[in-house]
XYZ file of N, CA, C and O in Angstrom:
408
model
N 112.841 168.232 127.364
C 114.216 168.380 126.983
C 114.191 169.086 125.625
O 113.500 168.423 124.873
N 114.899 169.874 125.390
C 115.146 170.537 124.312
C 116.291 170.350 123.219
O 117.470 170.593 124.160
N 116.634 169.676 122.394
C 117.740 169.379 121.662
C 117.952 170.374 120.596
O 117.301 171.023 120.106
N 119.332 170.625 120.527
C 119.957 171.721 119.768
C 119.831 171.297 118.217
O 119.608 169.920 117.987
N 119.628 172.018 117.128
C 119.699 171.519 115.948
C 121.071 170.631 115.266
O 120.658 169.573 114.919
N 122.243 171.032 115.850
C 123.240 169.991 115.288
C 123.036 168.588 116.105
O 123.359 167.498 115.471
N 122.769 168.507 117.327
C 122.409 167.356 118.035
C 121.290 166.620 117.500
O 121.377 165.487 117.105
N 120.132 167.195 117.070
C 119.062 166.764 116.342
C 119.516 165.918 115.087
O 119.056 164.757 114.764
N 120.112 166.860 114.254
C 120.487 166.279 112.941
C 121.673 165.170 113.044
O 121.496 164.139 112.274
N 122.388 165.166 114.176
C 123.520 164.275 114.235
C 122.798 162.971 114.808
O 122.956 161.592 114.258
N 121.732 162.814 115.570
C 120.962 161.864 116.084
C 120.428 161.170 114.784
O 120.192 159.837 114.750
N 119.776 161.966 114.041
C 118.711 161.371 112.706
C 119.957 160.720 111.793
O 119.652 159.645 111.262
N 121.159 161.360 111.650
C 122.043 160.989 110.601
C 122.592 159.537 111.155
O 122.943 158.493 110.566
N 122.578 159.573 112.526
C 123.256 158.117 113.162
C 121.999 157.194 112.975
O 122.452 155.910 112.744
N 121.049 157.371 113.213
C 119.836 156.460 112.928
C 119.919 155.728 111.447
O 119.750 154.748 111.305
N 119.815 156.893 110.566
C 120.182 156.238 108.983
C 121.262 155.524 108.800
O 121.243 154.473 108.299
N 122.453 155.979 109.322
C 123.841 155.341 109.066
C 123.753 153.815 109.738
O 123.952 153.021 109.134
N 122.985 153.855 110.991
C 122.860 152.557 111.599
C 122.257 151.469 110.698
O 122.563 150.311 110.641
N 121.005 151.783 110.320
C 120.185 151.013 109.328
C 121.062 150.723 108.121
O 121.070 149.524 107.801
N 121.679 151.837 107.463
C 122.739 151.358 106.331
C 123.562 150.338 106.445
O 123.753 149.343 106.166
N 124.442 150.628 107.718
C 125.475 149.587 107.996
C 125.078 148.244 108.272
O 125.467 147.173 107.673
N 124.083 148.088 109.161
C 123.653 146.798 109.568
C 122.705 146.089 108.539
O 122.811 144.864 108.569
N 122.099 146.821 107.667
C 121.412 145.926 106.479
C 122.708 145.462 105.731
O 122.544 144.403 105.176
N 123.531 146.155 105.541
C 124.427 145.563 104.631
C 125.356 144.449 105.419
O 125.461 143.326 104.658
N 125.392 144.589 106.581
C 126.227 143.330 107.351
C 125.167 142.367 107.454
O 125.693 141.166 107.191
N 124.008 142.421 107.643
C 123.011 141.189 107.612
C 123.006 140.535 106.133
O 123.061 139.226 106.144
N 122.965 141.444 105.029
C 123.199 140.759 103.732
C 124.287 139.906 103.626
O 124.359 138.887 102.792
N 125.596 140.438 104.062
C 126.695 139.621 103.930
C 126.877 138.625 104.764
O 127.571 137.489 104.305
N 126.254 138.651 106.105
C 125.987 137.372 106.857
C 125.515 136.240 106.263
O 125.807 135.295 106.401
N 124.336 136.970 105.758
C 123.321 135.844 105.047
C 124.200 135.128 103.728
O 123.604 133.999 103.751
N 124.803 135.704 103.086
C 125.491 135.353 101.958
C 126.941 134.529 102.278
O 127.878 134.503 101.376
N 127.169 134.657 103.564
C 128.611 134.112 104.044
C 129.077 132.762 103.410
O 128.316 131.994 103.538
N 129.986 132.716 102.811
C 130.521 131.522 102.322
C 131.830 130.898 102.816
O 132.372 129.878 102.566
N 132.256 131.775 103.999
C 133.389 131.383 104.472
C 133.226 130.061 105.489
O 134.530 129.554 105.914
N 132.144 129.763 105.947
C 131.872 128.880 106.944
C 131.652 129.158 108.244
O 131.477 128.403 109.311
N 131.898 130.530 108.280
C 131.573 131.107 109.845
C 130.145 131.128 110.256
O 129.629 130.843 111.455
N 129.574 131.698 109.289
C 128.072 131.747 109.580
C 127.241 130.610 109.454
O 126.067 130.314 110.000
N 127.554 129.696 108.649
C 126.812 128.512 108.154
C 127.811 127.035 108.248
O 128.808 127.424 107.553
N 127.531 126.185 108.965
C 128.171 124.863 108.807
C 127.986 124.364 107.407
O 127.268 124.652 106.368
N 128.775 123.126 107.246
C 128.797 122.396 105.849
C 127.371 121.844 105.700
O 127.028 121.484 104.485
N 126.393 121.521 106.348
C 125.058 121.266 106.189
C 124.322 122.469 106.027
O 123.063 122.206 105.254
N 124.810 123.626 105.974
C 123.714 124.849 105.620
C 123.022 125.262 106.829
O 122.484 126.350 106.679
N 123.435 124.863 108.138
C 122.676 125.213 109.337
C 123.485 126.464 110.002
O 124.553 126.504 109.773
N 122.734 127.331 110.303
C 123.375 128.533 111.013
C 124.109 128.024 112.312
O 123.985 127.278 112.922
N 125.244 128.636 112.449
C 126.159 128.489 113.543
C 126.095 129.625 114.726
O 125.095 130.243 114.244
N 126.837 129.194 115.817
C 126.553 130.316 117.016
C 127.011 131.436 116.275
O 126.576 132.908 116.945
N 127.990 131.782 115.542
C 128.464 132.875 114.916
C 127.514 133.924 114.224
O 127.212 134.960 114.518
N 126.693 133.051 113.498
C 125.430 133.490 112.835
C 124.509 134.222 113.712
O 123.952 135.415 113.564
N 124.103 133.386 114.893
C 122.941 133.869 115.607
C 123.611 135.015 116.542
O 122.761 135.948 116.764
N 124.817 134.960 117.093
C 125.112 136.261 117.764
C 125.369 137.483 116.845
O 124.953 138.467 117.520
N 125.761 137.329 115.857
C 125.901 138.539 114.780
C 124.569 139.144 114.539
O 124.279 140.320 114.191
N 123.635 137.993 114.168
C 122.096 138.437 113.675
C 121.667 139.177 115.196
O 120.700 140.195 115.044
N 121.673 138.797 116.419
C 121.279 139.444 117.499
C 121.793 140.788 117.556
O 121.154 141.943 117.919
N 123.196 140.797 117.407
C 123.872 142.292 117.336
C 123.085 143.003 116.315
O 122.893 144.316 116.588
N 122.792 142.792 115.114
C 122.474 143.405 114.161
C 120.967 143.926 114.395
O 120.503 145.099 114.398
N 119.961 143.000 115.156
C 118.776 143.152 115.523
C 118.839 144.375 116.484
O 117.988 145.273 116.425
N 119.758 144.400 117.614
C 119.783 145.378 118.694
C 120.297 146.446 118.024
O 119.675 147.570 118.619
N 121.134 146.571 117.249
C 121.525 147.934 116.500
C 120.513 148.327 115.592
O 120.182 149.665 115.798
N 119.593 147.628 114.975
C 118.591 148.237 114.326
C 117.700 149.042 115.482
O 117.160 150.065 114.754
N 117.314 148.207 116.400
C 116.390 148.999 117.213
C 117.087 150.152 117.976
O 116.214 151.139 117.933
N 118.070 150.127 118.209
C 118.781 151.335 118.837
C 118.948 152.470 117.960
O 118.722 153.346 117.995
N 119.335 152.096 116.579
C 119.462 152.992 115.405
C 118.106 153.751 115.155
O 117.940 154.968 114.934
N 117.037 152.718 115.355
C 115.604 153.269 114.958
C 115.222 154.325 116.246
O 114.777 155.139 115.812
N 115.612 153.867 117.419
C 115.268 154.823 118.696
C 115.821 156.075 118.278
O 115.487 157.285 118.523
N 117.338 155.945 118.297
C 118.009 157.300 118.237
C 117.511 158.002 117.097
O 117.524 159.371 117.018
N 117.244 157.545 116.093
C 116.855 158.211 114.617
C 115.517 158.884 114.861
O 115.393 159.917 114.353
N 114.695 158.337 115.537
C 113.235 158.746 115.974
C 113.364 159.997 116.748
O 112.949 161.069 116.650
N 114.505 159.932 117.730
C 114.658 160.980 118.679
C 115.232 162.249 117.845
O 114.700 163.501 118.022
N 116.185 162.066 117.323
C 116.752 163.015 116.367
C 115.630 163.794 115.261
O 115.589 165.011 115.061
N 115.003 162.920 114.654
C 113.863 163.334 113.855
C 112.653 164.417 114.631
O 112.508 165.177 114.090
N 112.553 163.756 115.769
C 111.511 164.363 116.246
C 112.080 165.805 116.960
O 111.442 166.955 116.990
N 113.420 165.877 117.316
C 114.170 167.100 117.590
C 114.331 168.071 116.320
O 113.818 169.164 116.459
N 114.393 167.662 115.048
C 114.442 168.266 113.960
C 113.022 168.965 113.895
O 112.846 170.039 113.242
N 111.934 168.122 113.947
C 110.671 168.425 113.385
C 110.265 169.471 114.525
O 109.572 170.538 114.114
N 110.521 169.517 115.691
C 110.102 170.295 116.658
C 110.802 171.683 116.466
O 110.295 172.833 116.473
N 112.269 171.670 116.114
C 112.940 172.861 115.616
C 112.381 173.661 114.482
O 112.336 174.840 114.587
N 111.834 173.008 113.482
C 111.261 173.206 112.141
C 109.930 174.063 112.675
O 109.526 175.004 111.906
N 109.106 173.416 113.495
C 107.892 174.116 113.993
C 107.961 175.277 114.910
O 107.178 176.306 114.640
N 109.112 175.413 115.375
C 109.437 176.464 116.326
C 109.944 177.561 115.472
O 109.678 178.984 115.826
N 110.472 177.561 114.523
C 111.291 178.502 113.715
C 110.391 179.861 113.409
O 110.539 180.913 113.650
N 109.233 179.409 112.758
C 108.362 180.479 112.247
C 107.668 181.468 113.572
O 107.573 182.616 113.421
N 107.448 180.527 114.668
C 106.942 181.144 115.661
C 108.128 181.811 116.687
O 107.721 182.470 117.477
N 109.055 181.788 116.216
C 110.287 182.335 117.139
C 110.127 183.860 117.264
O 110.688 184.362 118.180
N 109.874 184.445 116.175
C 109.537 185.832 116.087
C 108.662 186.372 116.914
O 108.543 187.484 117.732
N 107.436 185.675 117.085
C 106.447 186.073 118.003
C 106.518 185.692 119.583
O 106.174 186.404 120.472
N 107.593 184.897 119.888
C 108.002 184.781 121.289
C 108.643 185.717 121.744
O 109.086 185.965 122.972
N 109.549 186.799 120.883
C 110.418 187.881 121.461
C 109.733 188.859 121.883
O 108.365 189.366 121.361
N 109.947 189.316 123.024
C 109.355 190.630 123.318
C 109.240 191.910 122.573
O 110.044 192.241 121.714
N 108.172 192.620 122.459
C 108.009 193.772 121.648
C 108.469 194.910 122.585
O 108.104 195.068 123.666
N 109.395 195.797 121.997
C 110.028 196.971 122.666
C 108.876 197.866 122.790
O 107.846 197.883 121.944
N 108.688 198.564 123.837
C 107.738 199.641 124.098
C 107.883 200.804 123.018
O 108.799 201.083 122.640
N 106.553 201.221 122.665
C 106.786 202.361 121.672
C 106.885 203.745 122.441
O 106.847 203.778 123.543
N 107.521 204.679 121.844
C 107.862 206.009 122.384
C 106.742 206.733 122.990
O 107.047 207.324 123.830
N 105.433 206.475 122.365
C 104.471 207.179 123.160
C 103.946 206.583 124.517
O 103.779 207.397 125.326
N 104.215 205.359 124.770
C 103.640 204.846 126.019
C 104.914 205.124 126.804
O 104.840 205.322 127.985
N 106.098 204.986 126.740
C 107.347 205.271 127.431
C 107.164 206.790 128.021
O 107.537 207.134 129.190
N 106.954 207.945 126.882
C 106.995 209.098 127.467
C 105.644 209.472 128.367
O 105.777 210.297 129.186
N 104.506 209.013 128.030
C 103.369 209.184 129.018
C 103.666 208.657 130.269
O 103.236 208.983 131.538
N 104.279 207.498 130.644
C 104.596 206.698 131.767
C 105.625 207.677 132.508
O 105.387 207.541 133.717
N 106.426 208.197 131.853
C 107.422 209.044 132.755
C 106.963 210.412 133.087
O 107.502 210.880 133.958
N 105.951 210.869 132.283
C 105.735 212.177 132.752
C 104.696 212.148 133.713
O 104.450 213.250 134.562
N 104.027 210.978 134.368
C 103.217 210.905 135.365
C 103.759 210.823 136.646
O 104.764 210.742 137.232
């Protein structure tokens, strides 16, 4: 499967964005002072574990999506210099005139 340039960049950006957002979220979750993430004894609550699981899954999905985007961008960059070599070469005037005279 071949990804277009915009799709590849979107997937890569999504992966980076996912990491940025969820790292920020986990930092805020860890420093929560509202009593949602940690009880009065300082132990993690169900809210903490559920949201930590969401963050871990999102890290994994963001990583996979970002890697797919990165591989797409890298493949497109490798393909660009070779793109001119893949185009058919038009026949020269001498070969076309010799074949038409036969």
